[in-house]
């Protein structure tokens, strides 16, 4: 049974069977990654463009590695600023790239909706690698894969996303995917970091980190953007750490069985203390390895539709 | 030339007119109203299914000239207005250069001089619309500007607004305000659960309400006239209603898109739904319609904002705000307000023809013997499909392409000219 959509724009509205299929396929590729020869010929002859309008070395490398392991031809197009400022419109850029006969586009952009826009101006399969504060579906899928390794099922699993939910694409994708799979999802952060109407997505809102640790099986802890203007949505990074930072002490006091995820890169001493970042609760490095397998699964499933 | 409007429903609430008669227009002047023989007439328009109203007037359009003649010109904007059923428009000063000096006013008036559609320039409140110092308001008024605005943004400071409102009392002219608090304005759509779902930066409706409140308090304090442009939030409608009850000199307009659409439309990420103020919620739409019904909102204006295809076909957060309005305005108003039994046809004509002119303090055309004909003739029941490719505007950025509307302009008459069946004729 193939995926129901030829693009992966987000996890909003994606049926349970599709997520299940991606996660199951990821398991297969996860095994491939343990072999001495980690390459399979699945996407031989396919050309994939990694179109990154925003810097994200980690995500790009993860996708690139996944593409190489599937034997696809890869082209990278990265620009830290919008090409429109150079006089070429986004549409022109895409049309130019499209003229090179490509099969798939992996896109990262600072504006929400760019992957949707791409589906209208390109015939390639579009994979969203993060659009504004909207979605980052492969990150959520790899988070979910990592959780499933640990818990086997999402049904009734209690998970809380901690941090700047309002400016996070990871949060939204996780919320949609996890709720579809039957988990109970909450978000935790100071009210200035919780976007309007988030409850309408079916999540509970918490403002106490102790409570979040007590009430959940998993915390997915978001990176606090240090570059965001200080004093606007939080008074200071220090205050954030004191009131929302996750420390070993807080975990031991509230729920020593908690599992910690983090999409990386970690700000040590801000959202996680170093002890927690390196400690027994986290599965962060598993996430990184799983990321390649999950992206291989997505590329494979879309590339062979 | 003699033009006969045969058996047409004449509606002008300003004259308490609502009757079916013939109108004879001779050399651009209404020669007779009554039962008139077709004999000797050069042209006859059968009025059986038509309404004849005072020429419609849209007090909020962007003609883009000078500066962005690739998007619209005075000429094409006027053509768009005529096609939409309007005989007059007031154009906003956010041109390049801005309408902040008398030469720009004169050049716009010069370009519009021979067109059927009358153009009233709106002067900038501040030099370069920068919100620092007052534009030469008296010179602008003398040259022909009849209202003042920094549209695109609100007048930057309370002190500048105060001075503008006081200074303008010499002319009894309004400040037209684009109400949006600058510090809250960093977004691409309305703030709601939809912006959260779409991950788009958003502007809360309180950004509008705050400036509406500020402006009303300042109108009250100074005794000046404030006109709220494109009102879009429920709370803002309530604030205006309370202010009017207190007798404060405030008026308001709404665009067709704000009484027709909600922010759910943005789920397609189609930049033709990106405008400022943004589309809001169903409750705001309902409050706006109630405001139209009870007179809190005085008039309908399009905020006609042409943009090039290249600029609109862009990443959502970078695409400019605004949509075309002139050629869908009457159809949307009839479809959404009259045919849904929210407004009577008389109320609609007040909001599209009479009140905008009263706000600008310019004469309202009468339908009576001996006056120059300034008329809009439309078929309220004609069902048609919007096709942007057929627009007379130079631009194509409308979210209403392919929408089915009920009600369409048939002809407009003004300044001795007739626009009928896609052509201009001299009368
Ligand atoms: Zn405006």
XYZ file of C-alpha atoms and ligand atoms in Angstrom:
733
model
C 0.000 0.000 0.000
C 1.587 3.288 -1.104
C 1.388 6.708 0.579
C -1.804 8.623 -0.069
C -0.046 11.823 -1.185
C 2.860 12.384 -3.566
C 4.286 15.191 -1.410
C 5.191 15.454 2.248
C 4.217 18.994 3.151
C 3.374 18.410 6.786
C 1.781 15.937 9.150
C -1.506 17.864 9.346
C -4.221 15.662 7.931
C -1.854 12.788 7.131
C -3.684 9.507 7.751
C -2.559 7.074 10.417
C -1.764 4.399 7.828
C 0.716 6.707 6.089
C 2.561 7.502 9.304
C 2.563 3.815 10.190
C 3.986 2.962 6.776
C 6.744 5.573 7.043
C 7.726 4.389 10.517
C 7.704 0.711 9.489
C 9.762 1.465 6.392
C 12.152 3.459 8.564
C 12.789 0.290 10.609
C 13.920 -1.479 7.481
C 16.328 1.312 6.590
C 17.494 1.508 10.185
C 18.729 -2.071 9.731
C 20.441 -1.109 6.479
C 22.332 1.559 8.393
C 23.783 -1.148 10.672
C 25.233 -3.071 7.722
C 28.866 -2.667 6.666
C 27.703 -1.448 3.246
C 25.027 1.119 3.953
C 23.968 1.796 0.401
C 20.980 0.433 -1.520
C 20.206 1.046 -5.209
C 16.579 2.034 -4.637
C 16.613 5.557 -6.100
C 19.287 5.070 -8.774
C 18.673 7.526 -11.602
C 16.529 9.882 -9.512
C 17.654 13.468 -9.100
C 16.900 15.275 -5.897
C 17.482 18.957 -5.180
C 18.011 20.165 -1.654
C 16.668 23.692 -1.853
C 17.693 25.447 1.335
C 16.792 29.115 1.661
C 17.650 29.036 5.325
C 20.733 27.658 6.963
C 20.319 24.249 8.504
C 23.440 22.180 8.186
C 22.108 19.312 10.279
C 18.883 18.801 8.402
C 20.608 19.181 5.049
C 23.334 16.686 5.885
C 20.784 14.209 7.161
C 18.804 14.470 3.922
C 21.940 14.305 1.805
C 23.154 11.207 3.555
C 19.759 9.581 3.173
C 19.803 10.414 -0.561
C 23.319 9.013 -1.035
C 22.450 5.815 0.797
C 19.534 5.389 -1.613
C 21.881 6.000 -4.592
C 20.035 9.124 -5.751
C 21.804 11.989 -7.522
C 21.842 15.015 -5.282
C 22.172 18.691 -6.000
C 22.424 21.274 -3.263
C 21.110 24.762 -3.682
C 21.637 26.840 -0.593
C 21.225 30.526 -0.074
C 20.926 32.201 3.261
C 18.961 35.097 1.898
C 15.908 35.167 -0.259
C 16.978 35.241 -3.888
C 14.291 37.828 -4.485
C 16.602 40.357 -2.928
C 19.027 39.633 -5.721
C 16.365 40.448 -8.284
C 15.425 36.864 -9.121
C 12.075 35.760 -7.827
C 11.574 32.532 -5.947
C 9.449 31.303 -8.811
C 12.228 31.991 -11.332
C 14.714 30.131 -9.165
C 12.435 27.120 -8.988
C 11.632 27.190 -12.706
C 15.347 27.254 -13.448
C 16.029 24.288 -11.246
C 13.020 22.449 -12.593
C 14.378 22.857 -16.130
C 17.243 20.593 -15.079
C 14.796 17.665 -14.964
C 14.582 16.863 -11.313
C 12.388 14.345 -9.552
C 12.197 15.624 -6.013
C 12.719 18.826 -4.098
C 13.573 18.953 -0.427
C 12.855 22.503 0.661
C 13.671 24.605 3.701
C 12.395 28.175 3.769
C 11.701 30.912 6.291
C 8.166 31.435 4.964
C 5.364 29.070 5.871
C 3.562 27.787 2.802
C 6.553 27.659 0.453
C 6.317 23.859 0.035
C 2.630 24.258 -0.877
C 3.549 26.984 -3.353
C 6.166 24.654 -4.867
C 3.562 21.985 -5.567
C 1.814 24.544 -7.783
C 4.843 25.578 -9.800
C 6.794 22.307 -10.009
C 6.042 18.750 -11.023
C 8.550 17.248 -8.608
C 7.663 15.493 -5.372
C 8.010 18.091 -2.645
C 9.361 17.303 0.806
C 9.106 19.993 3.433
C 12.320 20.267 5.432
C 10.924 23.117 7.525
C 8.816 26.105 6.452
C 8.787 29.114 8.747
C 7.127 28.254 12.012
C 4.748 25.920 10.245
C 5.885 22.292 9.894
C 8.970 20.122 9.828
C 7.441 16.718 9.197
C 10.593 14.580 8.908
C 11.799 15.899 12.275
C 8.507 14.904 13.864
C 8.617 11.512 12.161
C 12.089 10.838 13.486
C 10.986 11.949 16.943
C 8.089 9.555 16.676
C 10.312 6.782 15.409
C 12.633 7.280 18.374
C 9.680 7.232 20.760
C 8.335 4.080 19.193
C 11.683 2.352 19.659
C 11.287 3.011 23.355
C 7.540 2.584 23.923
C 6.343 0.329 21.070
C 2.957 2.118 20.838
C 1.650 5.670 20.856
C -1.778 4.737 22.169
C -2.311 6.603 25.433
C 1.315 7.769 25.565
C 1.602 11.108 27.353
C 3.973 13.555 25.705
C 4.682 17.204 26.347
C 6.458 19.624 24.026
C 8.391 22.203 26.027
C 9.605 25.611 24.910
C 8.790 28.295 22.352
C 5.804 26.596 20.753
C 4.791 29.815 18.980
C 7.958 29.945 16.885
C 8.444 26.220 16.383
C 7.799 24.164 13.277
C 8.821 21.042 15.156
C 6.022 21.468 17.685
C 3.239 21.662 15.145
C 4.370 18.591 13.192
C 4.771 16.601 16.390
C 1.337 17.620 17.622
C -0.391 16.532 14.403
C 1.513 13.272 14.050
C 1.290 12.181 17.659
C -2.406 12.990 18.020
C -3.151 11.062 14.838
C -1.320 8.078 16.327
C -3.315 8.188 19.582
C -0.934 9.966 21.977
C -2.041 12.529 24.569
C -0.147 15.703 23.789
C 0.446 18.787 25.888
C 2.634 21.853 25.466
C 4.520 23.693 28.188
C 6.113 27.118 28.295
C 5.515 30.656 29.458
C 2.254 32.053 27.980
C 4.189 34.332 25.618
C 5.548 31.214 23.921
C 2.170 29.525 23.492
C 0.395 30.533 20.263
C -3.266 31.530 20.068
C -5.794 28.761 19.803
C -3.284 25.910 20.154
C -5.924 24.100 22.264
C -8.019 23.785 19.101
C -5.428 21.280 17.832
C -6.308 18.996 20.735
C -3.443 19.767 23.100
C -3.421 20.732 26.755
C -1.453 23.833 27.807
C 0.827 23.794 30.859
C 2.886 26.572 32.388
C 4.692 24.535 35.050
C 7.667 22.428 34.073
C 7.383 20.344 37.238
C 3.854 19.449 36.323
C 4.916 18.665 32.762
C 7.543 16.231 34.047
C 5.129 14.624 36.504
C 2.284 14.154 34.061
C 4.143 12.790 31.058
C 6.073 9.807 29.728
C 8.086 11.861 27.239
C 9.229 15.462 26.999
C 10.210 16.818 23.604
C 12.299 19.826 24.537
C 12.690 22.577 21.937
C 15.745 24.691 21.413
C 15.368 28.239 22.745
C 16.371 30.641 19.987
C 19.039 32.726 21.680
C 19.140 35.078 18.718
C 15.514 36.117 19.308
C 15.488 39.607 20.740
C 15.948 39.290 24.479
C 13.357 40.831 26.725
C 10.494 40.407 24.293
C 8.850 37.044 24.801
C 10.958 36.052 27.817
C 12.760 38.383 30.205
C 16.067 36.529 29.915
C 17.609 33.170 29.117
C 18.650 32.897 32.762
C 15.075 33.310 33.938
C 13.903 30.810 31.342
C 16.389 28.250 32.595
C 15.417 28.830 36.212
C 11.710 28.377 35.551
C 11.514 26.072 32.519
C 14.940 24.492 32.168
C 15.093 20.747 32.684
C 17.576 19.646 35.299
C 18.415 16.264 36.782
C 17.116 17.518 40.091
C 13.716 18.349 38.627
C 13.528 14.985 36.912
C 14.524 13.048 40.036
C 12.013 14.941 42.113
C 9.087 14.633 39.714
C 9.450 11.592 37.485
C 12.752 9.693 37.112
C 11.273 7.556 34.320
C 10.778 10.463 31.952
C 12.304 10.193 28.471
C 13.811 13.365 26.991
C 13.934 14.192 23.292
C 15.533 17.250 21.754
C 15.653 18.125 18.055
C 19.078 19.737 18.494
C 21.270 21.632 18.601
C 21.067 21.877 22.377
C 21.676 25.070 24.309
C 23.266 23.549 27.363
C 22.253 25.354 30.516
C 19.211 26.851 28.866
C 16.492 24.352 27.998
C 18.487 21.365 29.252
C 21.192 21.211 31.863
C 24.372 19.448 30.735
C 23.636 16.579 33.075
C 20.328 15.981 31.361
C 21.745 16.470 27.885
C 24.298 13.728 28.515
C 22.352 11.746 31.072
C 20.378 8.518 31.059
C 16.987 10.094 30.330
C 17.726 11.333 26.860
C 17.651 9.537 23.523
C 19.022 12.447 21.540
C 21.787 10.701 19.628
C 19.407 7.898 18.670
C 17.297 10.621 17.147
C 20.147 11.711 14.891
C 20.785 8.202 13.550
C 17.083 7.576 13.199
C 16.784 10.817 11.264
C 18.718 9.364 8.347
C 16.600 6.192 8.333
C 13.330 8.132 8.489
C 14.401 10.417 5.645
C 15.446 7.398 3.595
C 11.962 5.987 4.174
C 10.233 9.190 3.107
C 12.423 9.595 0.015
C 11.959 5.950 -0.904
C 8.186 5.957 -0.457
C 7.688 9.169 -2.425
C 10.342 8.345 -5.023
C 8.848 4.993 -5.907
C 5.163 5.923 -5.816
C -27.108 62.881 -28.504
C -30.288 61.652 -26.878
C -30.170 58.587 -24.653
C -33.332 57.059 -23.253
C -33.352 54.816 -20.190
C -36.657 53.111 -20.753
C -38.846 51.860 -17.912
C -36.057 51.780 -15.344
C -36.305 51.545 -11.539
C -34.934 54.866 -10.271
C -33.587 54.578 -6.740
C -32.092 57.456 -4.811
C -32.717 57.413 -1.069
C -31.228 60.921 -0.785
C -34.301 62.153 -2.705
C -36.631 59.454 -1.341
C -36.900 58.176 -4.904
C -37.900 54.627 -5.732
C -40.050 54.547 -8.845
C -40.176 53.063 -12.317
C -39.996 55.677 -15.061
C -38.177 56.705 -18.231
C -35.178 59.021 -18.140
C -34.140 61.072 -21.135
C -30.540 62.226 -21.182
C -29.738 64.863 -23.727
C -26.113 65.919 -24.261
C -25.204 64.577 -20.837
C -27.999 66.351 -18.975
C -31.137 64.805 -17.552
C -33.704 66.385 -19.872
C -36.803 64.667 -18.620
C -38.087 62.008 -16.226
C -41.495 60.480 -16.856
C -43.195 58.710 -19.747
C -41.084 59.440 -22.783
C -41.506 58.383 -26.378
C -38.577 56.559 -27.969
C -39.029 58.531 -31.124
C -36.115 60.841 -31.829
C -33.777 59.090 -29.384
C -30.356 58.005 -30.616
C -29.985 55.160 -28.166
C -32.362 53.276 -25.881
C -31.412 51.122 -22.895
C -34.275 48.847 -21.877
C -34.531 49.209 -18.116
C -37.001 46.438 -17.274
C -34.570 44.501 -15.090
C -32.316 47.451 -14.215
C -31.830 49.898 -11.386
C -30.694 53.458 -11.963
C -28.874 54.978 -8.974
C -26.745 58.059 -8.417
C -23.249 57.268 -9.722
C -21.454 54.967 -7.291
C -18.366 56.321 -5.563
C -15.475 54.291 -4.120
C -13.587 56.380 -1.590
C -10.618 54.027 -1.130
C -8.633 52.951 -4.168
C -4.941 52.758 -4.999
C -4.298 53.959 -8.550
C -0.521 53.395 -8.284
C 0.284 56.451 -10.373
C 2.807 57.998 -10.008
C 5.367 55.288 -9.367
C 3.944 51.884 -10.225
C 2.400 52.413 -13.636
C 3.204 48.759 -14.367
C 0.450 47.817 -11.883
C -2.187 50.486 -12.543
C -2.496 53.991 -13.933
C -5.063 56.704 -13.404
C -6.441 55.701 -16.801
C -6.680 51.930 -16.203
C -7.901 52.438 -12.652
C -10.682 54.672 -13.941
C -11.518 52.079 -16.600
C -11.725 49.487 -13.874
C -13.999 51.777 -11.848
C -16.301 52.420 -14.806
C -16.517 48.700 -15.538
C -17.399 48.073 -11.907
C -20.221 50.614 -11.941
C -18.476 53.618 -10.360
C -18.480 57.203 -11.557
C -16.047 58.431 -8.923
C -13.138 57.267 -6.804
C -10.868 58.754 -4.185
C -7.270 57.639 -4.569
C -4.852 56.999 -1.723
C -1.577 58.895 -1.461
C 0.825 55.966 -1.035
C 2.250 56.516 -4.480
C 5.858 57.218 -5.342
C 6.303 60.096 -4.813
C 3.487 60.266 -2.294
C 0.595 62.665 -2.803
C 2.221 65.064 -0.387
C 2.583 68.063 -2.675
C 0.243 70.030 -4.900
C 2.018 69.034 -8.128
C 1.135 65.382 -7.649
C -2.502 66.289 -6.952
C -2.610 68.404 -10.103
C -0.991 65.767 -12.259
C -3.485 63.108 -11.118
C -6.395 65.472 -11.740
C -4.972 66.340 -15.145
C -4.739 62.651 -16.082
C -8.315 62.017 -14.962
C -9.739 65.193 -16.483
C -11.156 63.682 -19.647
C -12.271 60.403 -18.138
C -15.866 59.584 -17.299
C -14.768 58.690 -13.782
C -14.134 61.539 -11.375
C -10.964 61.190 -9.314
C -10.612 62.852 -5.907
C -7.036 62.670 -4.649
C -6.460 61.991 -0.975
C -3.478 63.915 0.334
C -0.872 62.523 2.689
C -1.140 63.626 6.312
C 2.626 63.706 6.696
C 5.511 64.461 4.381
C 6.389 61.251 2.561
C 3.811 59.489 4.768
C 6.655 59.177 7.227
C 4.740 60.398 10.236
C 7.196 63.119 11.192
C 5.921 66.470 9.936
C 2.627 67.660 8.455
C 2.307 67.606 4.683
C 1.292 70.973 3.113
C -2.369 70.317 3.845
C -3.741 73.676 2.766
C -1.867 73.544 -0.546
C -3.041 69.980 -1.127
C -6.623 70.941 -0.353
C -6.448 73.949 -2.644
C -5.098 71.745 -5.432
C -8.062 69.383 -5.030
C -7.391 66.881 -2.263
C -10.531 66.355 -0.172
C -9.314 64.002 2.545
C -5.987 63.152 4.147
C -4.412 59.851 5.059
C -1.126 58.054 5.582
C -2.878 54.860 4.443
C -0.715 51.811 4.526
C -0.015 52.824 8.076
C -1.818 54.823 10.750
C -0.754 58.403 11.443
C 2.363 57.618 13.393
C 1.933 59.612 16.562
C -0.947 60.939 18.603
C 0.552 64.421 18.461
C 0.731 64.491 14.665
C -2.822 63.161 14.467
C -3.961 65.854 16.852
C -2.415 68.553 14.709
C -3.847 67.121 11.499
C -7.348 66.920 12.988
C -7.170 70.472 14.251
C -5.653 71.922 11.082
C -8.219 70.182 8.863
C -11.123 71.835 10.621
C -10.450 74.794 8.322
C -11.781 72.612 5.506
C -14.127 70.228 7.292
C -12.131 67.410 5.671
C -11.521 64.050 7.324
C -8.394 62.170 8.260
C -8.802 58.676 6.857
C -7.071 56.217 9.097
C -5.546 52.846 8.385
C -5.898 51.604 11.953
C -3.043 49.383 13.011
C -0.712 49.668 15.962
C 2.776 49.556 14.513
C 4.310 47.603 17.381
C 1.838 44.755 16.866
C 1.874 44.828 13.091
C 4.644 42.391 12.285
C 2.633 39.661 10.612
C 1.115 38.269 7.440
C -2.394 37.324 8.575
C -4.933 37.598 11.374
C -3.889 36.050 14.670
C -6.097 33.080 15.463
C -6.051 29.309 15.625
C -5.708 29.429 11.829
C -2.434 31.391 11.953
C -1.221 28.897 14.551
C -2.148 26.020 12.270
C -0.531 27.649 9.236
C 2.580 28.757 11.090
C 2.321 32.264 9.683
C 3.360 35.326 11.676
C 0.180 37.113 12.642
C -1.317 40.435 13.693
C -3.957 40.426 16.430
C -7.220 42.301 15.870
C -6.437 44.388 18.951
C -3.804 46.133 16.803
C -6.723 47.635 14.882
C -8.937 48.243 17.904
C -6.246 50.203 19.747
C -5.813 52.737 16.953
C -9.557 52.988 16.326
C -9.893 53.867 20.010
C -6.979 56.319 19.906
C -8.349 58.039 16.836
C -11.856 58.314 18.237
C -10.586 59.802 21.470
C -8.587 62.292 19.455
C -11.586 63.139 17.270
C -13.583 63.710 20.430
C -10.896 65.868 21.960
C -10.185 67.982 18.898
C -13.637 68.012 17.333
C -11.999 66.864 14.081
C -13.355 64.298 11.625
C -11.930 60.787 11.601
C -12.877 58.215 9.006
C -11.918 54.617 9.799
C -10.740 52.910 6.622
C -11.411 49.205 5.981
C -12.784 48.334 9.416
C -12.371 44.617 9.978
C -12.728 43.642 13.613
C -15.792 43.067 15.735
C -14.416 45.091 18.616
C -13.599 48.019 16.323
C -17.212 48.045 15.100
C -18.393 48.171 18.715
C -16.018 51.032 19.501
C -17.267 53.043 16.503
C -20.880 52.323 17.456
C -20.327 53.634 20.992
C -18.498 56.695 19.666
C -21.322 57.537 17.273
C -23.828 57.196 20.096
C -21.785 59.782 21.984
C -21.928 62.106 19.022
C -18.238 61.911 18.148
C -17.391 62.835 14.559
C -16.376 59.412 13.276
C -17.344 57.463 10.170
C -16.280 54.068 8.866
C -15.995 52.030 5.704
C -15.681 48.311 5.045
C -14.347 46.391 2.063
C -16.300 43.667 0.270
C -13.674 41.079 1.201
C -14.072 41.818 4.883
C -17.818 41.176 4.764
C -17.390 38.118 2.533
C -14.318 36.094 3.546
C -12.671 34.762 6.715
C -9.127 33.733 7.559
C -10.034 30.132 6.728
C -9.384 31.150 3.112
C -5.674 31.392 3.863
C -5.374 27.643 4.309
C -4.453 27.466 0.623
C -1.498 29.839 1.213
C -2.814 31.740 -1.820
C -1.314 35.234 -1.586
C -4.451 36.660 -3.199
C -5.965 36.291 0.256
C -3.189 38.327 1.840
C -4.347 41.822 2.657
C -4.090 44.399 5.398
C -6.175 44.479 7.519
C -6.196 40.719 7.233
C -9.250 38.527 6.791
C -10.650 37.718 10.212
C -13.241 35.395 11.773
C -16.892 34.643 11.038
C -17.844 36.608 14.171
C -16.059 39.681 12.779
C -17.857 39.285 9.440
C -21.189 39.090 11.234
C -20.375 42.143 13.382
C -19.424 44.078 10.245
C -22.681 43.212 8.525
C -24.607 44.247 11.645
C -22.599 47.473 11.617
C -23.632 48.062 8.016
C -27.261 47.390 8.883
C -27.466 49.749 11.855
C -25.388 52.477 10.213
C -22.289 52.129 12.377
C -20.451 51.504 9.122
C -21.315 54.291 6.707
C -20.008 53.005 3.450
C -18.437 50.292 1.355
C -15.052 50.938 -0.268
C -12.886 48.472 -2.117
C -9.312 49.236 -1.015
C -8.585 48.379 -4.661
C -4.878 47.494 -4.502
C -3.317 46.361 -7.770
C -0.112 44.312 -7.569
C 1.969 42.744 -10.287
C 1.794 38.991 -10.782
C 5.515 38.655 -10.024
C 5.089 40.360 -6.681
C 2.015 38.412 -5.659
C 3.417 35.037 -6.795
C 5.926 35.043 -4.024
C 6.638 33.368 -0.717
C 3.676 34.170 1.526
C 5.517 36.280 4.080
C 7.167 38.377 1.337
C 4.138 38.934 -0.918
C 2.593 42.403 -0.718
C -0.793 43.029 0.890
C -3.890 43.885 -1.078
C -6.318 42.794 -3.766
C -8.258 44.301 -6.642
C -11.726 45.453 -5.714
C -13.436 47.773 -8.162
C -14.797 45.189 -10.574
C -16.204 42.779 -7.998
C -17.406 45.289 -5.409
C -20.969 45.836 -6.586
C -21.491 42.141 -7.336
C -20.216 41.101 -3.928
C -22.277 43.736 -2.143
C -25.447 42.686 -3.936
C -24.715 38.961 -3.494
C -23.640 39.041 0.135
C -25.789 41.861 1.502
C -28.872 42.495 -0.607
C -29.658 39.013 -1.889
C -29.058 37.591 1.577
C -31.596 40.113 2.899
C -29.174 41.966 5.155
C -29.411 45.362 3.420
C -32.142 46.884 1.282
C -31.233 48.228 -2.120
C -31.717 51.758 -0.733
C -29.270 51.089 2.097
C -26.785 49.704 -0.395
C -27.004 52.811 -2.554
C -26.472 54.976 0.516
C -23.301 53.055 1.281
C -21.999 52.972 -2.273
C -23.019 56.370 -3.619
C -24.266 58.823 -1.031
C -22.343 58.392 2.203
C -18.839 58.312 0.701
C -19.479 61.717 -0.876
C -20.939 63.081 2.345
C -17.830 61.972 4.219
C -15.618 63.702 1.650
C -17.900 66.706 1.723
C -18.454 66.681 -2.051
C -21.820 67.027 -3.857
C -24.085 63.985 -4.090
C -25.534 63.665 -7.607
C -29.289 64.032 -7.890
C -31.563 62.319 -10.338
C -33.764 65.181 -11.496
C -34.508 67.212 -14.538
C -31.866 69.736 -15.500
C -28.830 68.291 -13.737
C -25.799 66.704 -15.348
C -26.365 62.958 -15.423
C -24.139 61.105 -12.949
C -25.703 57.666 -12.865
C -24.953 54.018 -12.297
C -27.180 51.501 -13.992
C -26.992 47.912 -12.839
C -28.822 44.629 -13.037
C -29.197 43.379 -9.453
C -30.162 39.865 -10.536
C -27.709 39.157 -13.316
C -25.732 36.021 -12.501
C -22.160 36.071 -13.758
C -18.788 34.473 -13.147
C -15.800 36.616 -12.234
C -13.001 36.269 -14.776
C -9.917 38.251 -13.801
C -8.563 37.911 -17.337
C -11.357 40.229 -18.451
C -10.704 42.921 -15.858
C -10.064 46.438 -17.084
C -7.563 46.890 -14.292
C -3.940 46.429 -15.284
C -3.462 43.860 -12.534
C -4.988 40.450 -11.841
C -4.699 39.937 -8.095
C -8.214 38.986 -7.071
C -9.186 36.083 -4.822
C -12.626 36.090 -6.431
C -11.636 34.651 -9.804
C -14.272 32.104 -10.924
C -16.679 33.154 -8.178
C -20.340 33.248 -9.116
C -21.933 36.599 -8.291
C -25.473 37.923 -8.572
C -25.647 41.547 -9.674
C -23.539 43.465 -12.163
C -23.062 46.933 -13.521
C -24.603 47.560 -16.943
C -23.709 51.182 -17.653
C -22.367 54.340 -16.035
C -22.950 57.910 -17.102
C -20.947 60.962 -16.025
C -19.326 64.095 -17.450
C -21.254 63.769 -20.690
C -20.018 60.231 -21.290
C -21.618 56.832 -21.281
C -19.813 53.561 -20.590
C -21.942 50.729 -21.919
C -21.160 47.301 -23.369
C -17.416 47.718 -22.846
C -17.262 51.012 -24.717
C -17.203 54.713 -24.015
C -19.673 56.895 -25.891
C -20.023 60.680 -25.930
C -23.441 61.959 -24.971
Zn -5.055 50.652 4.390
